[in-house]
PDB file of C-alpha atoms in Angstrom:
ATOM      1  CA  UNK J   1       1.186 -18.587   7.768  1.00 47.00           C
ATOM      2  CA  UNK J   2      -0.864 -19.351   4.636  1.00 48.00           C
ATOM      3  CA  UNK J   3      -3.475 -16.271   4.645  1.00 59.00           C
ATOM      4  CA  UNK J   4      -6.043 -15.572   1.972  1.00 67.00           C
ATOM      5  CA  UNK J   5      -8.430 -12.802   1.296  1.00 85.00           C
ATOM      6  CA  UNK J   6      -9.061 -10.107   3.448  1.00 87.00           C
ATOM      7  CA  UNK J   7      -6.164 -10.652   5.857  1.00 89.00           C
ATOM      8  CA  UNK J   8      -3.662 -11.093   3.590  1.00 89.00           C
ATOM      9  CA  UNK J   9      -4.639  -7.845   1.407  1.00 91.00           C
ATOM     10  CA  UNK J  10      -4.124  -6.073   4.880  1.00 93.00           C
ATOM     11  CA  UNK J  11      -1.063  -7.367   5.463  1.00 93.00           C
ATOM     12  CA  UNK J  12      -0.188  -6.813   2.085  1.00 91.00           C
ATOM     13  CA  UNK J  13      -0.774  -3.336   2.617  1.00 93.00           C
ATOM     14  CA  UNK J  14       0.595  -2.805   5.714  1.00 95.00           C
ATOM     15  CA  UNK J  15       3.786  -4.404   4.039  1.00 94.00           C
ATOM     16  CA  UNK J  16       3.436  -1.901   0.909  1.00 92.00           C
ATOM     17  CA  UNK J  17       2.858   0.969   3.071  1.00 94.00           C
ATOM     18  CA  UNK J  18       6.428   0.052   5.364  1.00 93.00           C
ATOM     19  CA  UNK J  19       8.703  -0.369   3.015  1.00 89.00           C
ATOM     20  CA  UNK J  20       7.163   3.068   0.653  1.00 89.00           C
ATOM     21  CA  UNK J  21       7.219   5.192   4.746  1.00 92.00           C
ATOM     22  CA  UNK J  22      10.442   3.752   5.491  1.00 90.00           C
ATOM     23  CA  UNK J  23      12.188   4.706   2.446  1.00 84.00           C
ATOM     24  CA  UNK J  24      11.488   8.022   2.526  1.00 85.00           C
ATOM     25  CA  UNK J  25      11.871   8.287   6.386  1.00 88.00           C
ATOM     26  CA  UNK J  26      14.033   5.471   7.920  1.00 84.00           C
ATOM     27  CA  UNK J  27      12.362   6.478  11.705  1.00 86.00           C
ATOM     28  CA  UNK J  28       9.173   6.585  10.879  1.00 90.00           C
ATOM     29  CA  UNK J  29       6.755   5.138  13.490  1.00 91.00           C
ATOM     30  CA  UNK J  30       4.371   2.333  12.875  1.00 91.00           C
ATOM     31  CA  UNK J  31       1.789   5.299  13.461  1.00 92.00           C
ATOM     32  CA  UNK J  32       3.529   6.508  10.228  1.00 94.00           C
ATOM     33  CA  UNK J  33       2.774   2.714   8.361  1.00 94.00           C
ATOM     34  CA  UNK J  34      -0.530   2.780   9.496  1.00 94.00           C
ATOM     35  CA  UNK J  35      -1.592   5.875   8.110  1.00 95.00           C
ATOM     36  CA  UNK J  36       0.273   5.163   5.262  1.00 95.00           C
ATOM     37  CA  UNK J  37      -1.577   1.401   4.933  1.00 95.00           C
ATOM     38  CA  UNK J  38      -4.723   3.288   5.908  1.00 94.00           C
ATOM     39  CA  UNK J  39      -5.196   0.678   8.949  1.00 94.00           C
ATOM     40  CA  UNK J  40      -5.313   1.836  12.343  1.00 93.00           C
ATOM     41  CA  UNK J  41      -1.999   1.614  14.596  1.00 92.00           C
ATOM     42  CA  UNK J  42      -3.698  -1.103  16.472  1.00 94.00           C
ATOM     43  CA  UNK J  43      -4.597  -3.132  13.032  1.00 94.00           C
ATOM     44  CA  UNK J  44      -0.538  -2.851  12.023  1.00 94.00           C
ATOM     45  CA  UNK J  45       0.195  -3.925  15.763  1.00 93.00           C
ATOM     46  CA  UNK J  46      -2.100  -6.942  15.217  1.00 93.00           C
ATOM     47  CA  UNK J  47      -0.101  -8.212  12.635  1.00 94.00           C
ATOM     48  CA  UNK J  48       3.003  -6.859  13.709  1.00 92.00           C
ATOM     49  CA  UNK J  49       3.743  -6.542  17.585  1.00 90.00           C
ATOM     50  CA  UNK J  50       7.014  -5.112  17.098  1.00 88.00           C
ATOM     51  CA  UNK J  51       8.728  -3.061  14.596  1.00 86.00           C
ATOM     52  CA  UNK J  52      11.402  -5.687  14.279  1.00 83.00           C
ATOM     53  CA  UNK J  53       8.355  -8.208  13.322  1.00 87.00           C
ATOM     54  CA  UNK J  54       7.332  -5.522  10.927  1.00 89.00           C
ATOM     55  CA  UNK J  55      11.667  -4.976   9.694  1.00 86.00           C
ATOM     56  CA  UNK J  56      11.411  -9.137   9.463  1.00 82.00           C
ATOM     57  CA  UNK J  57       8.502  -9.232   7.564  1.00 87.00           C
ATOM     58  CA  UNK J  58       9.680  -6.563   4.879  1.00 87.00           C
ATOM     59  CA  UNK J  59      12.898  -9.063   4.261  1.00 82.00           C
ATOM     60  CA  UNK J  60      10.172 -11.704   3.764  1.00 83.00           C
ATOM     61  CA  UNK J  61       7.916  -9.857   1.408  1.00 86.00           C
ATOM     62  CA  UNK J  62      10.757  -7.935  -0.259  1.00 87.00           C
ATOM     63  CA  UNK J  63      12.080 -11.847  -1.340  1.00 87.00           C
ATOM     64  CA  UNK J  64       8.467 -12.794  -2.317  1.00 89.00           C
ATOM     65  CA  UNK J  65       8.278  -9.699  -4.460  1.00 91.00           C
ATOM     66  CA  UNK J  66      11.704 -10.825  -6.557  1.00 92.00           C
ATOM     67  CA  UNK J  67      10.698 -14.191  -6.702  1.00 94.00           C
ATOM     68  CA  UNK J  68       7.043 -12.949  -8.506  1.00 95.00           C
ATOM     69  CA  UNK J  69       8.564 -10.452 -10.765  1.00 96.00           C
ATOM     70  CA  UNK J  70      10.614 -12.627 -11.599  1.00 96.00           C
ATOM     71  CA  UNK J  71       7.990 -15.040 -12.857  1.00 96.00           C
ATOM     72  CA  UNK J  72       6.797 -12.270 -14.803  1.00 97.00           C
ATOM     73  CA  UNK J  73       9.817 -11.237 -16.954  1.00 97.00           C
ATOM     74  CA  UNK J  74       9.180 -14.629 -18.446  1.00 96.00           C
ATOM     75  CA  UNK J  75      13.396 -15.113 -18.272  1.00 96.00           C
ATOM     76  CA  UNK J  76      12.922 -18.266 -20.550  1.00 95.00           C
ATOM     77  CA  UNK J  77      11.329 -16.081 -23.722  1.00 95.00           C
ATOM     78  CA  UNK J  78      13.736 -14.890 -26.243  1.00 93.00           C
ATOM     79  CA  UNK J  79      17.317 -13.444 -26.554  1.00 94.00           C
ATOM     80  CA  UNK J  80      18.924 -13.513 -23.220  1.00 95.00           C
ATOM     81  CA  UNK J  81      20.099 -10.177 -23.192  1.00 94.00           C
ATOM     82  CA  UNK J  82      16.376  -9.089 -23.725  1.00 95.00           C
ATOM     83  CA  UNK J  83      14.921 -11.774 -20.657  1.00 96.00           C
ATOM     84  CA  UNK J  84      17.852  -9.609 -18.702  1.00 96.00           C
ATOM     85  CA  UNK J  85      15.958  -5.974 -20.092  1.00 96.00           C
ATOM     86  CA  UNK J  86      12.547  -6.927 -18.835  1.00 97.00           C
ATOM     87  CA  UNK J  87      13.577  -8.520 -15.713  1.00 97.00           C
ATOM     88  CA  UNK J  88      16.036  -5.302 -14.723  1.00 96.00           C
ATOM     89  CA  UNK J  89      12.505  -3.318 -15.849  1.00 96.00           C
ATOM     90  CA  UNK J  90      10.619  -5.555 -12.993  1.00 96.00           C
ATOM     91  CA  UNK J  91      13.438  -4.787 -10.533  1.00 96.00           C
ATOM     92  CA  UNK J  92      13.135  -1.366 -10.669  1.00 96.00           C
ATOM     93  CA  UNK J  93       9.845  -1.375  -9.383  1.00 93.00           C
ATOM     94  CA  UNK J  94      11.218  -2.890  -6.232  1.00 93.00           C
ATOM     95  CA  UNK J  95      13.148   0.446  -5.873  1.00 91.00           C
ATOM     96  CA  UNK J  96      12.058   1.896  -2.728  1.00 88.00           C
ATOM     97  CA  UNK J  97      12.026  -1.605  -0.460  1.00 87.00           C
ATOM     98  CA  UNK J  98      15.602  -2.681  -1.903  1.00 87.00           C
ATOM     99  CA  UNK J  99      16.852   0.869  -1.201  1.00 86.00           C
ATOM    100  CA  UNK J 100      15.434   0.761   2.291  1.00 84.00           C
ATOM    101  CA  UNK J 101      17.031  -2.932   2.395  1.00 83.00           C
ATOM    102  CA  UNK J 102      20.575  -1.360   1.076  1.00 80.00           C
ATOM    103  CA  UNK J 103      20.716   1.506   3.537  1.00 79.00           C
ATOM    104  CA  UNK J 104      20.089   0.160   6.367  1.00 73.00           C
ATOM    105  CA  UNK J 105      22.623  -2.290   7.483  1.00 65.00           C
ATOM    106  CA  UNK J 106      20.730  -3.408  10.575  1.00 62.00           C
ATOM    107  CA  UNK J 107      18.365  -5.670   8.262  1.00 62.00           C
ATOM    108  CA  UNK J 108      21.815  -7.352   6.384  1.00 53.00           C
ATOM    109  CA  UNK J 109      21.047 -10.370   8.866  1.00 56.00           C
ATOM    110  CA  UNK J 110      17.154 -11.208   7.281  1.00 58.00           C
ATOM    111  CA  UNK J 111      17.777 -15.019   6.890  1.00 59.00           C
ATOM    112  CA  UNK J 112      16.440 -15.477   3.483  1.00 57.00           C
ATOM    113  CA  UNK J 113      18.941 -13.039   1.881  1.00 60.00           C
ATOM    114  CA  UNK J 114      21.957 -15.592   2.553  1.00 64.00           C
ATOM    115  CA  UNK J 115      20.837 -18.704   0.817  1.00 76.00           C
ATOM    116  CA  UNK J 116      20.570 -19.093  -2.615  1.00 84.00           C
ATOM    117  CA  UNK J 117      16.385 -18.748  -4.122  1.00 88.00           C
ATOM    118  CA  UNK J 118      14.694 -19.809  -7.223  1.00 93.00           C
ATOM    119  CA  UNK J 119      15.032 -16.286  -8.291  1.00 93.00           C
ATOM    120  CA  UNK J 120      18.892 -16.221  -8.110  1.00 93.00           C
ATOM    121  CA  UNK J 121      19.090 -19.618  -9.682  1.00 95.00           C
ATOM    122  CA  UNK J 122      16.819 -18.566 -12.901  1.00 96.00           C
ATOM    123  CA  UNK J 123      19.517 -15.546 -12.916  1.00 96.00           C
ATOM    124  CA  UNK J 124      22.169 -17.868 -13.229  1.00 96.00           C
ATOM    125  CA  UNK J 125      20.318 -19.963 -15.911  1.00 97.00           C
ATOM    126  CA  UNK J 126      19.780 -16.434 -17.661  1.00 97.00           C
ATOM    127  CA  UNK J 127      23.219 -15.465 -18.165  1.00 97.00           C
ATOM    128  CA  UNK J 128      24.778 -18.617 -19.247  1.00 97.00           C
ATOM    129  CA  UNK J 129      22.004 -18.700 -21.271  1.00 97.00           C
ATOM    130  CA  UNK J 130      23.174 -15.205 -22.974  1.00 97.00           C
ATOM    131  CA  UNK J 131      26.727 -16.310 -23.098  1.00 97.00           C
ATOM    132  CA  UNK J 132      25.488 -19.622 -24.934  1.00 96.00           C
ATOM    133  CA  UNK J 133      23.589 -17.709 -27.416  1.00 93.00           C
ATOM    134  CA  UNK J 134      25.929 -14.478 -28.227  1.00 94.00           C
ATOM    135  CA  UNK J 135      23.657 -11.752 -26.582  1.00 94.00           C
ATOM    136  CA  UNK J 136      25.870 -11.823 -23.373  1.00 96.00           C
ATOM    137  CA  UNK J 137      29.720 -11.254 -23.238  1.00 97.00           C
ATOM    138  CA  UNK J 138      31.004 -14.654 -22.189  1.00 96.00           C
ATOM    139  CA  UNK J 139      34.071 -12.990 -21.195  1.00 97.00           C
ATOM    140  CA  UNK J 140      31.808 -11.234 -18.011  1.00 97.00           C
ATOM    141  CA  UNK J 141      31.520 -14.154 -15.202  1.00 97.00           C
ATOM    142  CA  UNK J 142      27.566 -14.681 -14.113  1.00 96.00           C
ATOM    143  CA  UNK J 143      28.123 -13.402 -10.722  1.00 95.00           C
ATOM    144  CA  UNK J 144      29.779  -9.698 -12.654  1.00 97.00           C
ATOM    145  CA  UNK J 145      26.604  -9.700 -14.633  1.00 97.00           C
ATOM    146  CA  UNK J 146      24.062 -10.091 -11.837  1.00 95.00           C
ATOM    147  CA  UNK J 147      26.482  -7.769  -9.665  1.00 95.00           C
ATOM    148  CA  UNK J 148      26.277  -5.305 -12.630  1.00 96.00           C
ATOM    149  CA  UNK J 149      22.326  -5.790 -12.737  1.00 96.00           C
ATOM    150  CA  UNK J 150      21.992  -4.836  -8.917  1.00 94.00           C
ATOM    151  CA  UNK J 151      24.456  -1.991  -8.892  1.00 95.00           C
ATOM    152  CA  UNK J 152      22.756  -0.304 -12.282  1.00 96.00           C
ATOM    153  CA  UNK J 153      19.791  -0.574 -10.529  1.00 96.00           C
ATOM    154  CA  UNK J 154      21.002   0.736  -7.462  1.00 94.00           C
ATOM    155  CA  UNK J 155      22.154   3.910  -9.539  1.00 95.00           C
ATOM    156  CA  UNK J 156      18.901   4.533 -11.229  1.00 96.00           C
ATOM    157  CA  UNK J 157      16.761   4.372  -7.645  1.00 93.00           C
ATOM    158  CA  UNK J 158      19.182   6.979  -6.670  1.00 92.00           C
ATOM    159  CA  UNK J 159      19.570   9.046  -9.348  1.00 94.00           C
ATOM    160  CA  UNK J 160      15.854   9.146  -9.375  1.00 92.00           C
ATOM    161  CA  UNK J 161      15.638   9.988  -5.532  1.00 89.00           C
ATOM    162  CA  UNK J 162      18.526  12.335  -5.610  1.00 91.00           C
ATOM    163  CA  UNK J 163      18.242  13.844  -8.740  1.00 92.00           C
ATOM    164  CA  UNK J 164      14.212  14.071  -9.191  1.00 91.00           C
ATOM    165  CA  UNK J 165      15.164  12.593 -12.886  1.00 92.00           C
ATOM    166  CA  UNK J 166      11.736  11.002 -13.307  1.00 96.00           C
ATOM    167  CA  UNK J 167      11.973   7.152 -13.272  1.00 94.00           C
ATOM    168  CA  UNK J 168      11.130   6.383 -16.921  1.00 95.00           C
ATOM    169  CA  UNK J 169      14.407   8.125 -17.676  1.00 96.00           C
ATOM    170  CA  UNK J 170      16.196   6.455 -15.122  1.00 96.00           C
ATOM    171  CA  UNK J 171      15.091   3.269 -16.050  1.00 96.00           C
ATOM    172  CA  UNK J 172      15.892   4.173 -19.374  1.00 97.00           C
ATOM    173  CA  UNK J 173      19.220   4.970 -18.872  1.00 96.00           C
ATOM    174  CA  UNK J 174      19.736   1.717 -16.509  1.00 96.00           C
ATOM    175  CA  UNK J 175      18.659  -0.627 -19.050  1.00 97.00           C
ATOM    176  CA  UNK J 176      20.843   1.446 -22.003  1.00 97.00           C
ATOM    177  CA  UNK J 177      24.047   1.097 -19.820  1.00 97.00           C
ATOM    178  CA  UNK J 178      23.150  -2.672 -18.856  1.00 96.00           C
ATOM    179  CA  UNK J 179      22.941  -3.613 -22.341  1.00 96.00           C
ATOM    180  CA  UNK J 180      26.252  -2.164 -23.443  1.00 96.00           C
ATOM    181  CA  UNK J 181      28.006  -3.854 -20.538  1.00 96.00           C
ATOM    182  CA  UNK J 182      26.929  -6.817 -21.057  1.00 96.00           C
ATOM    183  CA  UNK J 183      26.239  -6.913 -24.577  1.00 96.00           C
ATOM    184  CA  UNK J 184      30.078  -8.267 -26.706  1.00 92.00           C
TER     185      UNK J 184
END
């Protein structure tokens, strides 16, 4: 469904609003979203009949989101190993729909996570990139590099949630350990 303007900045919301309530509160009733969206409940069920329409849909946007940001790290500028800094930096900002995604195992079967996207493709291109150029250990296979991407991420969303360390250190300290595990 190709929707522009008004619609889709709903949806949007709506989407926004999910994935930020269901973080923090896995049970949270659409109710919840739509307060959250500022919509009423009968706006989020217009879009969204069901909550596993509105689960569906997160997968959907969630894979839309990594596909933009990853547009916008620009992974074709500069050192490799500094494309790999600003797109973790984008990543992060996906913290609180991936760690919805990660912790609850009843949305593992969203179709588009299986196959293989642009995103994880310019990835790929990224790190052989870095081990062509020096800036990334060609000793570390692709897939440990983007494995080690994911779970440093995964450990700075959570040390921010569980540890209330405020995300600009956590992000900090994410990119600091990526770079000196991937760096030769």
């Amino acid at each position: 469904m190709d929707e522009t303007g008004t619609r889709a900045r709903t949806r949007r919301a709506i989407l926004d609003a999910a994935v930020s309530t269901l973080a923090r509160n896995p049970s949270a009733s659409l109710a919840d979203v739509a307060a959250a969206a500022g919509v009423g409940r009968t706006t989020v069920h217009r879009y969204f009949r069901e909550r596993s329409d509105l689960l569906s849909a997160i997968g959907a946007h969630l894979m839309e989101l990594v596909a933009t940001t990853t547009e916008r790290a620009r992974l074709d500028d500069g050192p490799a190993v500094e494309a790999l800094d600003r797109l973790c930096q984008e990543y992060f900002e996906l913290g609180d729909g991936f760690l919805f995604a990660f912790e609850n195992p009843q949305l593992a079967d969203w179709e588009s996570w299986d196959s293989e996207t642009e995103a994880d493709q310019a990835l790929t291109r990224l790190i052989e990139r870095g081990h062509a150029d020096g800036t990334i250990d060609p000793a570390l296979s692709t897939a440990w590099v983007g494995s080690l991407l994911w779970a440093m991420l995964y450990a700075a969303w959570q040390h921010t949630r569980e540890q209330c360390v405020p995300k600009h250190t956590a992000l900090r300290l994410c990119l600091h350990s990526l770079r000196k595990a991937v760096t030769p």
